[in-house]
Backbone as a ProteinNet text record, in pm:
[ID]
protein_1_A
[PRIMARY]
MDIRQPVPTIYGDWVSTFGEGWKNQVARLTEKFGAAIEEARMPPDYPTDVPIVFVRKDSIAAVLAFARDEPGFEYGFLADITATDEEVEPRFEVVYNLFSHTRGWRFRLKVRVPSDEEVPTAVGVWPAANWLEREVYDMFGVRFAGHPDLRRILMDERWVGHPLRKDYPLRGYQIFPDPQEIKPELLG
[TERTIARY]
-199.7	-88.6	-82.6	-29.6	-27.3	67.3	66.7	152.7	250.6	217.8	302.4	433	404.6	530.1	605.5	794	892.7	935.4	921.6	881	1095.2	1106.1	1180.2	1292.9	1321.1	1368.1	1532.1	1546.7	1735.9	1807.2	1676.9	1760.3	1715.4	1711.3	1670.5	1533.8	1519.6	1377.3	1386	1283.6	1283.1	1247.4	1177.3	1220.6	1292.2	1409.8	1515.7	1614.3	1619.8	1695.4	1674.3	1548.4	1477.2	1454.6	1469.7	1337.4	1383.3	1523.6	1541.6	1537.6	1604.2	1617.5	1500.8	1425.3	1256.6	1189.7	1178.2	1208.9	1289.4	1403	1526.5	1408.3	1387.1	1275.4	1205.5	1043.5	954.1	968.4	1066	1110.2	1212.2	1225.6	1335.6	1216.2	1119.1	985.1	922.1	880.4	779.1	787.7	1000	1039.3	1086.2	1098.3	1116.2	951.8	823	729.2	603.4	667.8	521.6	420.4	294.6	183.2	156	221.4	217.6	173.4	247.5	272	170.3	29.2	-123.9	-73.9	7	26.2	91.7	200.9	337.7	230.2	222.6	190	343.8	411.5	515.5	489.1	558.2	597.3	646.3	614.6	510.3	405.7	430.4	303.1	158.8	195.3	77.1	72	-77.7	-24.4	36.6	153.5	238.7	354	429.4	553.1	680.8	613.9	655.6	603.8	685.9	637.4	550.1	451.3	277.9	294.7	306.7	335.4	208.6	107.3	-33.9	40	44.3	59.5	-27.8	-63.8	-151.4	-114.9	-223	-242.9	-231.5	-171.1	-76.9	40.9	114.2	206.7	271.5	257.2	288.9	417.5	368	476.1	611.6	598.2	700.1	741.6	684.7	733.1	788.1	784.7	817.6	939.1	931	1109.1	1241.6	1150.3	1258.6	1285.8	1223.1	1193.6	1293.8	1275.5	1359.2	1555.5	1545.8	1658.9	1784.6	1723.4	1791.3	1800.1	1986.5	2083.9	1996.7	2002.6	1977	1805	1811.5	1601	1637.7	1698.6	1700.8	1620.3	1496.9	1407.2	1401.5	1455	1465.5	1382.2	1313.8	1203.8	1071	982.2	830.7	784.3	766	747.9	619.6	476	370.3	316.1	198.5	86.4	-91.5	-149.5	-265.3	-318.6	-464	-604.7	-624	-701.6	-811.5	-941.6	-1065.4	-1162.7	-1250.1	-1224.5	-1269.3	-1442.6	-1511.1	-1658.4	-1695.6	-1599.1	-1673.9	-1592.1	-1626.4	-1520.9	-1395.2	-1291.9	-1205.1	-1246	-1294	-1329	-1223	-1132.7	-1003	-824.3	-803.4	-595.7	-530.9	-483.3	-371.1	-251.5	-191.7	-66	57.2	102.4	284.9	356.4	469.3	511.9	671.8	736.5	847.2	988.8	1097.7	1197.2	1353	1450.6	1563.6	1640	1732.8	1768	1951.1	1937.9	2075.7	2114.2	1980.2	1989.7	1887.3	1770.2	1701.1	1569.1	1561	1468	1322.1	1190	1070.9	1025.1	927.5	788.8	754.1	630	475.3	438.1	381.3	344.9	173.3	97.3	-25	-135.8	-216.6	-253.4	-399.1	-465.9	-682.7	-732.4	-804.8	-819.5	-1011	-1114.5	-1259.8	-1268.7	-1410.9	-1442.6	-1444.7	-1437.2	-1519.5	-1344.8	-1248.3	-1095.4	-1013.2	-896.3	-754.9	-599	-609.2	-456.8	-321.3	-264.6	-134.2	-32	-45.1	63.3	191.3	206.6	366.6	501.8	444.4	440.9	622.3	692.7	708.3	865.2	808.1	872.4	905.1	873.7	910.6	810.8	875.5	812.8	662.5	744.5	708.2	515.2	535.9	390.7	284.7	315.1	186.5	150.1	169.8	88.9	37.8	84.3	65.9	-78.3	-69.5	-185.4	-319.8	-245.8	-386.9	-484	-389	-450.4	-513.4	-471.5	-552.6	-696.2	-688.1	-786.1	-883	-864.8	-950.9	-997.7	-922.6	-1018.6	-1085.9	-1003.4	-1105.9	-1182.7	-1147.8	-1204.8	-1110.7	-1019.8	-884.3	-864.2	-859.6	-820.5	-695.8	-583.1	-438.2	-408	-418.5	-404.1	-314.6	-283.4	-208.5	-102.5	-147.7	-114.6	-145.3	-71.6	-65	-125.4	-166.8	-302.1	-344.4	-425.6	-525.6	-683.4	-677.6	-789.4	-724	-823.7	-853	-695	-658.9	-516.1	-598.7	-660.7	-702.9	-792.3	-928.8	-1061.9	-1083.6	-1212.3	-1253.7	-1242.7	-1269.2	-1269	-1389	-1491	-1683.3	-1688.2	-1648.3	-1687.3	-1718.9	-1833.7	-1893.3	-1891.9	-1807.9	-1826.6	-1599	-1596.4	-1512	-1482.7	-1404.4	-1444.2	-1362.8	-1293.3	-1231.9	-1322.1	-1375	-1480.8	-1553.5	-1593.5	-1693.9	-1821.7	-1861.7	-1984.7	-2037.3	-1919.3	-1942.1	-1990.7	-2090.3	-2193.7	-2095.3	-2113	-2043	-2059.4	-2128.9	-2209.7	-2234.5	-2143.3	-2125.1	-2086.2	-2117.3	-2109.9	-2107.9	-1992.7	-2051.6	-2019.6	-2076	-1992.8	-2047.1	-1924.2	-1934.2	-1916.2	-2033.9	-1984	-1833.6	-1847.9	-1744.5	-1669.5	-1538.8	-1390.1	-1379.8	-1328.6	-1323.9	-1255.4	-1274.6	-1233.7	-1083.6	-976.6	-872.9	-804.7	-742.3	-697.4	-588.7	-569.6	-442.3	-350.2	-411.9	-315.3	-221.9	-306.5	-200.4	-115.7	-110	-35.8	109.1	125.2	298.9	366
-992.9	-881.8	-791.4	-672.7	-523	-501.9	-477.9	-447.8	-384.7	-289.8	-199.4	-169.7	-360.9	-442.7	-432.2	-371.7	-446.1	-589.1	-593.9	-700.9	-779.5	-838.3	-878.1	-930.8	-917.4	-960.1	-1019.4	-1032.8	-1078.1	-936.8	-838	-712.6	-641.5	-699.4	-659.7	-581.3	-509.6	-515.2	-328.3	-292.9	-274.6	-55.8	-54.6	95.9	110.6	55.7	120.4	84.8	13.4	-32.4	78	125.1	265.6	358	327.9	392.1	558.4	608.6	736.4	776.2	652.3	632.5	722.6	639.3	622	788.5	841.9	1012.2	1152.3	1069.7	1141.4	1173.7	1027.1	1003.4	1101	1018	1162.3	1286.9	1352.6	1482.2	1571.7	1426.5	1455.7	1506.9	1419.4	1398.7	1555.6	1560.6	1633.1	1779.2	1767.5	1934.7	1911.1	1807.1	1824	1848.6	1783	1792.9	1812.7	1936.5	1988.3	1957.9	2004.2	1968.6	1836.5	1771.6	1704.3	1556.5	1670	1486.4	1475.6	1418.7	1469.3	1429.2	1295.1	1267.5	1126.3	1143.5	978.7	958	844.3	770.5	654.2	670.1	630.9	484.3	384	374.2	305.6	373.4	265.5	374.4	557.9	561.9	546.4	452.1	439.3	267.2	190.2	54.8	-6.2	15.5	-0.5	-100.4	-152.4	-230	-164.3	-49.3	22.2	221	334	421.5	415.5	470.9	495.6	606	681.4	849.7	812.5	915.2	928.4	1046.1	1034.3	1119.8	1181.4	1349.2	1302.8	1337.3	1215.6	1143	1180.3	1336.9	1397.2	1397.2	1340.3	1346.4	1214.7	1103.7	990.2	929.2	943.3	911.1	897.7	1102.5	1122.9	1157.8	1153.2	1057.3	896.3	815.8	707.1	703.4	815.9	805	833.6	950.9	982.5	896.2	804.7	720.9	612.1	612	491.3	573	655.1	743.3	797.1	846.8	977.5	904	920.5	887.6	880	806.7	758.7	680.1	711.2	607.9	506	495.6	365.8	228.7	272.9	192	203.3	77.8	17.2	-109.6	-126.3	-226.9	-235.9	-247.2	-228.8	-338.5	-332	-498.1	-529.4	-464.4	-473.3	-356.3	-349.6	-265.1	-315.6	-264.7	-307.6	-221.9	-248.9	-107.3	-163.8	-72	-120.2	-73.7	-109.8	-63.8	-6.9	113.4	185.5	231.6	189.2	196.8	336.9	476.6	581.1	656.4	794.9	856.8	968.4	971.9	838.5	693.4	604.7	530.9	410.5	407.5	365.4	436.1	340.9	380.8	242.8	291.4	231.3	247.5	139	112	78.9	129.2	107.1	97.9	-117.2	-142.6	-80	-56.5	-39.3	-144.7	-170.4	-230.3	-189.6	-148.1	-104.7	-248.1	-274.4	-380.9	-364.4	-220.6	-216.4	-159.7	-128.5	-52.9	-194.1	-282.6	-384.1	-311.8	-191.8	-114.8	-150.2	-117.7	-110.8	31	29.7	213.9	141.8	253.8	221.5	341.9	392.9	502.2	460	552.4	537.2	650.5	596.9	752.8	698.5	852.4	843	825.4	758.5	822.2	814.3	876.3	865	776.4	732.2	615.1	669.6	806.2	803.9	885.6	907.5	911.1	764.3	884.8	749	824.1	769.1	726.9	741.3	778.9	841	694	613.6	490.1	528.3	413.9	461.7	289.2	315.8	175.6	284.1	414.6	450.3	527.9	415.5	498.7	320.4	178.8	84.1	5.8	-34.8	-145.9	-250.4	-338.2	-385.4	-342.5	-232.2	-193.4	-215.1	-210.3	-264.5	-412.9	-548.8	-619.2	-616.4	-561.9	-477.8	-393.9	-295.4	-210.7	-241.4	-341.1	-432.7	-547.7	-564.5	-616.8	-559.3	-454.1	-342.6	-309.1	-345.6	-278.8	-398.4	-488.5	-640.7	-638.6	-628.6	-673.6	-551.5	-408.4	-331	-213.1	-217.2	-129	-30.2	8.9	174.5	125.9	279.3	313.6	352.1	401.6	432	451.6	602.1	680.7	646	677.5	657.9	513.8	399.1	265.8	230.4	113.5	103.3	-16.8	-84.5	-191.3	-188.2	-152.5	-138.5	-210.1	-407.2	-494.8	-553.3	-667.2	-765.4	-847.1	-902.2	-1013.1	-1096	-1110.5	-1275.3	-1286.9	-1229.9	-1273.9	-1257.3	-1355.4	-1359.5	-1212	-1210.3	-1031.1	-1061.7	-1181.7	-1134.2	-1124.2	-1163.4	-1125.2	-946.7	-955.7	-814.3	-795.1	-681.9	-635.7	-686.2	-563.8	-625.4	-668.6	-824.5	-922.7	-872	-778.2	-742	-599	-568.2	-381.8	-472.1	-448.6	-446.8	-496	-372.1	-413.5	-531.7	-633.6	-666.8	-832.4	-886.3	-986.9	-1109	-1173.6	-1257.9	-1399	-1424.1	-1521.9	-1490.3	-1402.7	-1297.1	-1401	-1527	-1616.6	-1568.4	-1585.5	-1617	-1711.8	-1778.9	-1891.6	-1858.6	-1942.5	-1907.3	-2009.5	-2134.2	-2303.9	-2284.6	-2180.7	-2136.5	-2111.3	-2163.6	-2058.8	-1899.3	-1762.5	-1704.1	-1747.5	-1593.4	-1656.7	-1570.4	-1708.1	-1643.1	-1482.3	-1433.8	-1311.2	-1297.3	-1337.9	-1338.6	-1258.9	-1145.1	-980.1	-1036.6	-1107.6	-1091.7	-1237.5	-1368.1	-1421.2	-1413.8	-1358.3	-1227.6	-1275.8
2434.2	2369.9	2328	2384.2	2363.1	2237.6	2168	2063.3	2072.9	2107.9	2215.6	2304	2378	2387	2335.3	2316.2	2217.7	2206.8	2034.2	2013.8	1983.1	2035.4	2043.1	1848.4	1782.5	1672.9	1625.1	1597.5	1551.2	1540.1	1519.3	1533.1	1635.8	1730.6	1846.6	1858.6	1973.4	2007.3	1837.3	1796	1731.5	1751.6	1846.9	1892.4	1945	2034.6	2066.2	1954	1860.2	1740.3	1591.3	1588.9	1458.9	1522.6	1608.1	1653.5	1635	1673.3	1641.4	1465.6	1443.4	1274.2	1240.7	1271.6	1214.5	1241.1	1344.5	1414.2	1285.1	1278	1204.6	1013.9	1017	875.8	879.4	956.5	992.2	931.1	1041.2	1003.8	877.9	817.8	690.3	656.6	576.1	518.5	494.1	681.2	669.3	646.6	639.6	603	453.9	370.9	229.8	160.3	218.2	149	246.6	337.5	436	414.3	371.2	357.3	284.3	235.6	174.2	265.2	328.6	493.6	574.1	617.2	672.4	839.2	870	974	987.3	1117.3	1116.9	1273.4	1234.9	1342.1	1392	1531.4	1552.6	1663.8	1615.7	1723.9	1910.4	1997.6	2024.2	2083.2	2033.7	2073.4	1978.3	1856.8	1849.2	1847.2	1897.2	1822.6	1667.7	1684.6	1549.8	1547.6	1462.6	1478.2	1396.5	1250.2	1195.4	1205.2	1152.5	1117.7	1002.6	971.2	917.2	879.6	752.1	739.5	624.4	655.8	526.7	469.7	368.7	186.8	162.1	102.5	-13.7	-91.4	-155.6	-280.1	-372.5	-426.9	-541.1	-505.1	-420.2	-347.5	-356	-342.8	-324.5	-421.6	-559.6	-684.7	-562.5	-551	-481.7	-402.9	-293.8	-152.2	-162.3	-223.3	-246.7	-327.3	-474.6	-523.4	-391.4	-336.5	-274.9	-133.4	-62.3	12	-55.7	-182.3	-229.5	-269	-279.8	-340.1	-229.2	-179.9	-57.2	58.2	58.4	136.2	275.8	363.5	481	483.3	397	369.4	280.3	168.8	72.5	100.4	127	64.6	-74.6	-85.8	-239.1	-272.5	-172.9	-217.7	-152.7	-269	-234.2	-208.6	-85.1	-54.9	-127.5	-7.5	-104.9	-116.9	-213.1	-196.2	-141.4	-85.9	-69.9	-13.1	35	89	216	309.7	357.9	330.2	348.3	327.4	453.1	557	645.5	629.1	520.6	508	571.8	532.3	562.1	510.1	419.2	359.2	459	332	296.1	253.7	188.3	209	226.8	140	190.1	171.5	237.4	292.4	186.1	84	3.9	88.2	156.5	176	105.8	147	34	168.5	208.6	268.6	192.4	270.7	260.5	317.4	210.5	281.3	279.4	312.8	304.7	330.9	221.8	243.3	326.9	313.4	314.3	492.6	545.5	646.1	700.8	724.3	762.6	898	786.7	833.4	711.2	830.5	731.8	736.4	690.3	669.1	604.2	618.6	584.5	527.1	379.4	382.4	315.5	353.2	331.1	309.6	165.8	76.8	143.7	179.1	199.1	53.9	32.7	-104.3	-75.5	-140.9	-154.9	-196.7	-216	-337.4	-469.9	-476	-670.5	-674.4	-623.7	-662.6	-689.3	-744.6	-828.8	-710.8	-738.2	-706.2	-792.3	-789	-915.7	-841.5	-1041	-1037.6	-964.5	-911.6	-850.9	-955.7	-1044	-1144.4	-1242.2	-1206.2	-1264.2	-1174.4	-1014.2	-981.2	-890.9	-921.5	-842.2	-1060.2	-1100.1	-1221.4	-1163.4	-1082.5	-1009.9	-907.5	-890.7	-890.2	-978.2	-1126.1	-1189.7	-1137.6	-1112.5	-1040.4	-910.5	-861	-697.6	-742.3	-783	-825.4	-872	-971.9	-989.5	-927.7	-814.7	-714.5	-635.6	-576.9	-507.9	-595.9	-760.7	-813.5	-827.9	-837.8	-876.3	-749.1	-589.7	-477.7	-420.5	-411.2	-362.9	-423.9	-590.1	-667.1	-661	-624	-584	-758.9	-837.7	-943.4	-952.5	-983.8	-1014.3	-1098.1	-1151.7	-1265.1	-1336.8	-1447.2	-1541.8	-1519.3	-1481.2	-1439.1	-1628.1	-1590.3	-1761.3	-1832.9	-1766.5	-1788.7	-1725.4	-1589.1	-1491.9	-1532.5	-1513.9	-1486	-1435.5	-1398.7	-1299.8	-1353.4	-1207.8	-1180.8	-1147.3	-1084.9	-974	-1035.2	-1019	-1012.8	-1173.9	-1196.7	-1364	-1420.3	-1542.1	-1584	-1595.7	-1604.3	-1551.9	-1451	-1339.9	-1215	-1179.1	-1106.1	-1073.5	-941.2	-879.1	-820.7	-751	-576.8	-545.3	-406.3	-417.3	-278.7	-153.2	-158.9	-45.7	27.2	-9.3	11.4	127.2	253.9	372.7	335.7	258.8	130.4	24.7	30.8	-69.3	29.2	-4.4	60.6	60.4	230.4	205.3	138.3	129.2	14	-107	-190.5	-260.9	-400.2	-406.5	-472.9	-617.6	-754.1	-856.6	-968.5	-986.3	-1070.4	-1251	-1301.6	-1421	-1518.6	-1605.6	-1658.6	-1758.4	-1818.9	-1926	-1883.4	-1918.9	-1893.5	-1957.4	-1921.2	-1924.5	-2090.9	-2166.8	-2269.9	-2313.1	-2343.4	-2382.5	-2494.5	-2449.6	-2590.3	-2579.9	-2715.9	-2862.9	-2797.7	-2774.3	-2766.4	-2589.8	-2557.3	-2354.1	-2373.1	-2504	-2481.6	-2569.2	-2600.6	-2668.6	-2548.5
[MASK]
++++++++++++++++++++++++++++++++++++++++++++++++++++++++++++++++++++++++++++++++++++++++++++++++++++++++++++++++++++++++++++++++++++++++++++++++++++++++++++++++++++++++++++++++++++++++++++

């Protein structure tokens, strides 16, 4: 199946239902943020189901706040933050999946990050980004500048490496015969 084929949903075909609105939103983002918007990939021109807008990392918090608060956008729900390992520099793409409950629209923002740099945290825009950013840090090793508690969330603290990096060994087992020590200050 070609992803560029219209996908029937409860809202109808996404491109015909949301396409003009998405184009308008991308144009408004480009007008408002200028060079901070690096690239936009639109369905069906690119094999994606929602628009993908690449944002410079130093502007991501401002773009996220704009997408949440601006009339005509109203992406009030941060559905997920994840990442991809591209294996070439900039090595990572941090992915922000947004959803608008008022419009039923989805939107995706991405930030390209070299392996030795940090991304500004989104916790000030969405407090729920706290745990999502911790997961990206734990699995990929991407650091978030200004994060209030950037530490592992899924893996044992003694774990070495980041399992979703493409250079992580497929059989990179790490066995810990004793349980991880419980830190009393975290039990509050």
